[in-house]
CSV table of C-alpha atoms and ligand atoms in Angstrom, one decimal:
chain,number,residue,atom,x,y,z
A,1,UNK,CA,-115.1,-118.1,-105.3
A,2,UNK,CA,-113.3,-117.2,-102.1
A,3,UNK,CA,-116.5,-117.0,-100.0
A,4,UNK,CA,-117.6,-120.4,-101.2
A,5,UNK,CA,-114.2,-121.9,-100.5
A,6,UNK,CA,-114.0,-120.5,-97.0
A,7,UNK,CA,-117.6,-121.5,-96.2
A,8,UNK,CA,-117.2,-125.0,-97.5
A,9,UNK,CA,-114.1,-125.4,-95.4
A,10,UNK,CA,-116.1,-124.5,-92.3
A,11,UNK,CA,-118.5,-127.3,-93.3
A,12,UNK,CA,-115.5,-129.6,-93.7
A,13,UNK,CA,-116.1,-129.9,-97.4
A,14,UNK,CA,-113.0,-129.8,-99.6
A,15,UNK,CA,-113.5,-128.2,-103.0
A,16,UNK,CA,-111.2,-129.4,-105.8
A,17,UNK,CA,-110.3,-127.2,-108.8
A,18,UNK,CA,-112.9,-129.1,-110.9
A,19,UNK,CA,-115.6,-128.4,-108.4
A,20,UNK,CA,-114.8,-124.7,-108.5
A,21,UNK,CA,-114.7,-124.7,-112.3
A,22,UNK,CA,-118.2,-126.2,-112.3
A,23,UNK,CA,-119.5,-123.6,-109.8
A,24,UNK,CA,-118.1,-120.9,-111.9
A,25,UNK,CA,-119.9,-122.2,-115.0
A,26,UNK,CA,-123.1,-122.5,-113.0
A,27,UNK,CA,-122.8,-118.9,-111.8
A,28,UNK,CA,-122.2,-117.6,-115.3
A,29,UNK,CA,-125.1,-119.6,-116.8
A,30,UNK,CA,-127.4,-118.5,-114.0
A,31,UNK,CA,-126.6,-114.8,-114.5
A,32,UNK,CA,-126.8,-115.0,-118.3
A,33,UNK,CA,-130.1,-116.9,-118.4
A,34,UNK,CA,-131.6,-114.8,-115.6
A,35,UNK,CA,-131.6,-111.8,-117.9
A,36,UNK,CA,-134.2,-113.5,-120.1
A,37,UNK,CA,-135.9,-115.9,-117.8
A,38,UNK,CA,-136.1,-114.5,-114.2
A,39,UNK,CA,-134.9,-117.7,-112.5
A,40,UNK,CA,-133.8,-116.3,-109.2
A,41,UNK,CA,-133.7,-113.1,-107.2
A,42,UNK,CA,-130.1,-113.7,-106.2
A,43,UNK,CA,-127.6,-113.1,-108.9
A,44,UNK,CA,-124.8,-111.0,-107.3
A,45,UNK,CA,-121.5,-112.8,-107.1
A,46,UNK,CA,-121.3,-113.0,-103.3
A,47,UNK,CA,-125.0,-113.8,-102.9
A,48,UNK,CA,-124.8,-116.7,-105.3
A,49,UNK,CA,-121.8,-118.2,-103.6
A,50,UNK,CA,-123.3,-118.0,-100.1
A,51,UNK,CA,-127.1,-118.2,-100.5
A,52,UNK,CA,-127.2,-120.6,-103.4
A,53,UNK,CA,-124.0,-122.7,-103.5
A,54,UNK,CA,-122.9,-122.8,-99.9
A,55,UNK,CA,-126.4,-123.0,-98.5
A,56,UNK,CA,-127.0,-126.0,-100.8
A,57,UNK,CA,-123.8,-127.7,-99.7
A,58,UNK,CA,-124.8,-127.3,-96.1
A,59,UNK,CA,-127.0,-130.3,-96.5
A,60,UNK,CA,-124.0,-132.6,-97.1
A,61,UNK,CA,-122.7,-133.1,-93.6
A,62,UNK,CA,-126.2,-134.1,-92.4
A,63,UNK,CA,-126.8,-136.3,-95.4
A,64,UNK,CA,-123.4,-138.1,-95.0
A,65,UNK,CA,-123.6,-138.4,-91.2
A,66,UNK,CA,-124.2,-142.2,-91.6
A,67,UNK,CA,-123.0,-143.1,-95.0
A,68,UNK,CA,-121.6,-141.7,-98.3
A,69,UNK,CA,-124.0,-140.5,-100.9
A,70,UNK,CA,-122.5,-142.5,-103.7
A,71,UNK,CA,-125.1,-144.5,-105.6
A,72,UNK,CA,-127.9,-143.1,-103.4
A,73,UNK,CA,-131.0,-141.8,-105.2
A,74,UNK,CA,-131.7,-138.2,-104.4
A,75,UNK,CA,-134.7,-136.1,-105.6
A,76,UNK,CA,-134.8,-132.4,-105.3
A,77,UNK,CA,-138.4,-131.2,-105.3
A,78,UNK,CA,-139.1,-127.7,-106.6
A,79,UNK,CA,-135.5,-127.3,-107.5
A,80,UNK,CA,-136.0,-124.0,-109.3
A,81,UNK,CA,-132.7,-123.1,-110.9
A,82,UNK,CA,-131.1,-126.2,-109.3
A,83,UNK,CA,-130.9,-125.7,-105.6
A,84,UNK,CA,-129.8,-127.6,-103.6
A,85,UNK,CA,-129.5,-130.4,-106.1
A,86,UNK,CA,-126.9,-129.1,-108.6
A,87,UNK,CA,-124.3,-128.1,-106.0
A,88,UNK,CA,-124.7,-131.5,-104.2
A,89,UNK,CA,-124.2,-133.3,-107.5
A,90,UNK,CA,-121.1,-131.2,-108.4
A,91,UNK,CA,-119.3,-132.2,-105.2
A,92,UNK,CA,-120.7,-135.8,-105.0
A,93,UNK,CA,-120.9,-136.9,-108.7
A,94,UNK,CA,-121.7,-140.5,-107.6
A,95,UNK,CA,-125.1,-139.7,-106.4
A,96,UNK,CA,-128.1,-140.3,-108.7
A,97,UNK,CA,-130.0,-137.1,-108.9
A,98,UNK,CA,-133.5,-136.3,-110.0
A,99,UNK,CA,-134.5,-132.6,-110.3
A,100,UNK,CA,-138.2,-132.0,-110.2
A,101,UNK,CA,-139.6,-128.6,-111.2
A,102,UNK,CA,-143.1,-127.4,-112.1
A,103,UNK,CA,-142.2,-124.3,-114.1
A,104,UNK,CA,-141.2,-125.1,-117.7
A,105,UNK,CA,-138.7,-122.2,-118.3
A,106,UNK,CA,-136.7,-123.4,-115.2
A,107,UNK,CA,-136.7,-127.0,-116.6
A,108,UNK,CA,-135.3,-125.7,-119.9
A,109,UNK,CA,-132.5,-123.9,-118.0
A,110,UNK,CA,-131.8,-127.0,-115.9
A,111,UNK,CA,-131.5,-129.3,-119.0
A,112,UNK,CA,-129.1,-126.8,-120.5
A,113,UNK,CA,-127.0,-126.5,-117.3
A,114,UNK,CA,-126.8,-130.2,-116.8
A,115,UNK,CA,-125.5,-130.6,-120.3
A,116,UNK,CA,-123.1,-127.6,-120.0
A,117,UNK,CA,-121.6,-129.1,-116.8
A,118,UNK,CA,-121.4,-132.5,-118.4
A,119,UNK,CA,-123.1,-134.1,-115.4
A,120,UNK,CA,-124.1,-137.8,-115.7
A,121,UNK,CA,-126.8,-139.6,-113.8
A,122,UNK,CA,-129.1,-136.6,-113.6
A,123,UNK,CA,-132.8,-136.8,-114.6
A,124,UNK,CA,-134.6,-133.5,-115.0
A,125,UNK,CA,-138.4,-133.8,-114.7
A,126,UNK,CA,-141.1,-131.2,-115.6
A,127,UNK,CA,-144.0,-131.9,-113.2
A,128,UNK,CA,-145.5,-131.6,-109.8
A,129,UNK,CA,-144.6,-133.4,-106.6
A,130,UNK,CA,-148.3,-134.4,-106.2
A,131,UNK,CA,-148.2,-136.3,-109.5
A,132,UNK,CA,-144.8,-137.9,-109.1
A,133,UNK,CA,-145.7,-139.1,-105.6
A,134,UNK,CA,-148.4,-141.2,-107.2
A,135,UNK,CA,-146.3,-142.6,-110.1
A,136,UNK,CA,-145.1,-146.1,-109.5
A,137,UNK,CA,-141.6,-145.3,-111.0
A,138,UNK,CA,-141.1,-142.6,-108.3
A,139,UNK,CA,-143.2,-143.4,-105.3
A,140,UNK,CA,-141.1,-144.7,-102.4
A,141,UNK,CA,-138.1,-145.0,-104.6
A,142,UNK,CA,-135.7,-142.4,-103.2
A,143,UNK,CA,-133.1,-142.6,-100.5
A,144,UNK,CA,-133.4,-138.9,-100.0
A,145,UNK,CA,-136.0,-136.3,-100.9
A,146,UNK,CA,-134.7,-132.7,-100.4
A,147,UNK,CA,-136.2,-129.3,-100.8
A,148,UNK,CA,-135.5,-125.6,-100.2
A,149,UNK,CA,-137.9,-122.7,-100.2
A,150,UNK,CA,-140.8,-124.7,-101.7
A,151,UNK,CA,-143.6,-124.8,-99.1
A,152,UNK,CA,-144.5,-124.7,-95.4
A,153,UNK,CA,-143.6,-127.9,-93.6
A,154,UNK,CA,-147.0,-129.7,-93.5
A,155,UNK,CA,-147.4,-129.1,-97.3
A,156,UNK,CA,-143.7,-130.0,-98.0
A,157,UNK,CA,-144.1,-133.2,-96.0
A,158,UNK,CA,-146.9,-134.3,-98.4
A,159,UNK,CA,-144.6,-133.5,-101.4
A,160,UNK,CA,-141.5,-135.3,-100.0
A,161,UNK,CA,-142.4,-138.2,-97.9
A,162,UNK,CA,-144.4,-140.2,-100.5
A,163,UNK,CA,-141.3,-140.2,-102.7
A,164,UNK,CA,-139.0,-141.6,-100.0
A,165,UNK,CA,-138.5,-145.4,-99.5
A,166,UNK,CA,-138.9,-146.8,-96.0
A,167,UNK,CA,-135.6,-146.3,-94.3
A,168,UNK,CA,-134.8,-143.3,-96.4
A,169,UNK,CA,-135.1,-139.6,-95.3
A,170,UNK,CA,-136.5,-136.3,-96.2
A,171,UNK,CA,-134.5,-133.1,-95.7
A,172,UNK,CA,-136.0,-129.6,-95.7
A,173,UNK,CA,-133.9,-126.5,-95.7
A,174,UNK,CA,-135.6,-123.9,-93.6
A,175,UNK,CA,-135.2,-120.4,-92.1
A,176,UNK,CA,-135.5,-119.1,-88.6
A,177,UNK,CA,-139.2,-120.2,-88.2
A,178,UNK,CA,-138.2,-123.9,-88.5
A,179,UNK,CA,-138.8,-124.9,-84.9
A,180,UNK,CA,-142.4,-123.6,-84.9
A,181,UNK,CA,-143.0,-124.9,-88.4
A,182,UNK,CA,-141.9,-128.4,-87.5
A,183,UNK,CA,-144.0,-128.3,-84.4
A,184,UNK,CA,-147.1,-127.5,-86.4
A,185,UNK,CA,-146.3,-130.2,-88.9
A,186,UNK,CA,-145.7,-133.0,-86.5
A,187,UNK,CA,-149.1,-134.6,-87.0
A,188,UNK,CA,-148.9,-134.3,-90.8
A,189,UNK,CA,-145.5,-135.9,-90.8
A,190,UNK,CA,-146.6,-138.8,-88.7
A,191,UNK,CA,-149.7,-139.4,-90.9
A,192,UNK,CA,-147.4,-139.6,-94.0
A,193,UNK,CA,-145.1,-142.2,-92.4
A,194,UNK,CA,-142.5,-139.9,-91.2
A,195,UNK,CA,-140.7,-139.3,-87.9
A,196,UNK,CA,-138.8,-136.1,-87.2
A,197,UNK,CA,-135.3,-137.1,-86.4
A,198,UNK,CA,-133.4,-133.9,-86.1
A,199,UNK,CA,-133.7,-130.1,-86.3
A,200,UNK,CA,-130.2,-128.9,-87.0
A,201,UNK,CA,-129.2,-125.2,-86.9
A,202,UNK,CA,-126.7,-124.3,-89.5
A,203,UNK,CA,-124.4,-121.3,-89.5
A,204,UNK,CA,-123.1,-120.2,-92.9
A,205,UNK,CA,-120.0,-118.2,-93.6
A,206,UNK,CA,-121.0,-114.7,-94.4
A,207,UNK,CA,-124.6,-115.1,-93.4
A,208,UNK,CA,-126.1,-113.5,-90.3
A,209,UNK,CA,-129.3,-115.5,-90.0
A,210,UNK,CA,-129.4,-119.0,-88.7
A,211,UNK,CA,-130.6,-121.7,-91.2
A,212,UNK,CA,-132.1,-125.0,-90.2
A,213,UNK,CA,-132.1,-128.5,-91.6
A,214,UNK,CA,-135.1,-130.6,-90.8
A,215,UNK,CA,-134.4,-134.3,-91.1
A,216,UNK,CA,-137.3,-136.7,-91.2
A,217,UNK,CA,-137.0,-140.5,-91.2
A,218,UNK,CA,-139.4,-142.5,-93.4
A,219,UNK,CA,-140.5,-145.1,-90.9
A,220,UNK,CA,-143.8,-146.4,-92.4
A,221,UNK,CA,-145.4,-146.6,-95.8
A,222,UNK,CA,-147.4,-143.6,-96.9
A,223,UNK,CA,-151.1,-144.3,-97.2
A,224,UNK,CA,-152.3,-144.5,-100.9
A,225,UNK,CA,-154.4,-141.4,-100.6
A,226,UNK,CA,-151.3,-139.2,-100.3
A,227,UNK,CA,-150.2,-137.1,-102.0
A,228,UNK,CA,-153.6,-135.7,-102.8
A,229,UNK,CA,-154.3,-134.1,-106.2
A,230,UNK,CA,-152.2,-131.2,-107.5
A,231,UNK,CA,-153.0,-128.0,-105.5
A,232,UNK,CA,-154.8,-129.8,-102.7
A,233,UNK,CA,-151.9,-130.1,-100.3
A,234,UNK,CA,-151.3,-126.3,-100.3
A,235,UNK,CA,-155.0,-125.5,-100.3
A,236,UNK,CA,-155.8,-127.8,-97.4
A,237,UNK,CA,-152.6,-128.6,-95.5
A,238,UNK,CA,-152.6,-131.8,-93.5
A,239,UNK,CA,-153.2,-131.4,-89.8
A,240,UNK,CA,-154.9,-128.0,-90.1
A,241,UNK,CA,-158.5,-127.8,-89.0
A,242,UNK,CA,-161.4,-128.6,-91.3
B,1,SAH,N1,-135.4,-124.8,-104.5
B,1,SAH,C1,-135.1,-123.6,-105.2
B,1,SAH,C2,-136.3,-122.9,-105.8
B,1,SAH,C3,-137.3,-122.4,-104.7
B,1,SAH,S1,-138.7,-121.6,-105.4
B,1,SAH,C4,-134.3,-122.7,-104.4
B,1,SAH,O1,-134.3,-122.8,-103.2
B,1,SAH,O2,-133.6,-121.8,-105.0
B,1,SAH,C5,-139.9,-122.9,-105.4
B,1,SAH,C6,-139.9,-123.7,-106.7
B,1,SAH,O3,-140.7,-124.8,-106.4
B,1,SAH,C7,-140.5,-123.0,-107.8
B,1,SAH,O4,-139.6,-123.0,-108.9
B,1,SAH,C8,-141.8,-123.7,-108.1
B,1,SAH,O5,-142.1,-123.8,-109.5
B,1,SAH,C9,-141.5,-125.1,-107.5
B,1,SAH,N2,-142.7,-125.8,-107.0
B,1,SAH,C10,-143.6,-125.3,-106.2
B,1,SAH,N3,-144.5,-126.3,-105.9
B,1,SAH,C11,-144.2,-127.4,-106.6
B,1,SAH,C12,-144.7,-128.7,-106.7
B,1,SAH,N4,-145.8,-129.0,-106.1
B,1,SAH,N5,-144.1,-129.6,-107.6
B,1,SAH,C13,-143.0,-129.2,-108.2
B,1,SAH,N6,-142.4,-128.0,-108.1
B,1,SAH,C14,-143.0,-127.1,-107.3
């Protein structure tokens, strides 16, 4: 786990032996389940350390800029094999994590992994963001809604912002197109009660490309019509013509 340790240090995150043990288990489970289940394209030891674990942890400095994550409610939308949610929970066990994923085989893996790691305060949900955003128990209940590699910004905003309480934040992990994507999504974000706070470039140890964190404040309630029915946000993204 040398790459992870070095990269975390650059992010000013200290990894204790128990964190490293948990990352090692996660790596082993991911590789072993991937043989049957095709959970992720990245399974080489270095790739998992940098592109999955470290990239997930790169959210932390931005999320803890104002206050610690302890007791905060965080939902990871379209978490896949658990990214960024699981690494965040490993290093900040006090946060209350909900993992949302639409694909059942990934949900089965996540339930296994959470149990294997002995993580407490994690809820794994099989479903779609469009449904959860209209459910009273989840709508505007989270301090943070995070996502990586799920959808383009206008679509993602409709998945994330309805879940965030006023005063909370959405965080999207994006690649090099982030500035243009955010610009195109500005109207959609405003319509959903959000306000773009920061677009932060992130350099990761051992990774050539620049990554971006898009931080959006939830400043107003989301209108009841959002999110629209499953499939509609991606078919007719907000703010596009027609
Ligand atoms: N966040 C993970 C997985 C990215 S792949 C990572 O970065 O590694 C995108 C995942 O989002 C897929 O597993 C897909 O099933 C899920 N997904 C896409 N749209 C979704 C939606 N509307 N609601 C819930 N999950 C969704």
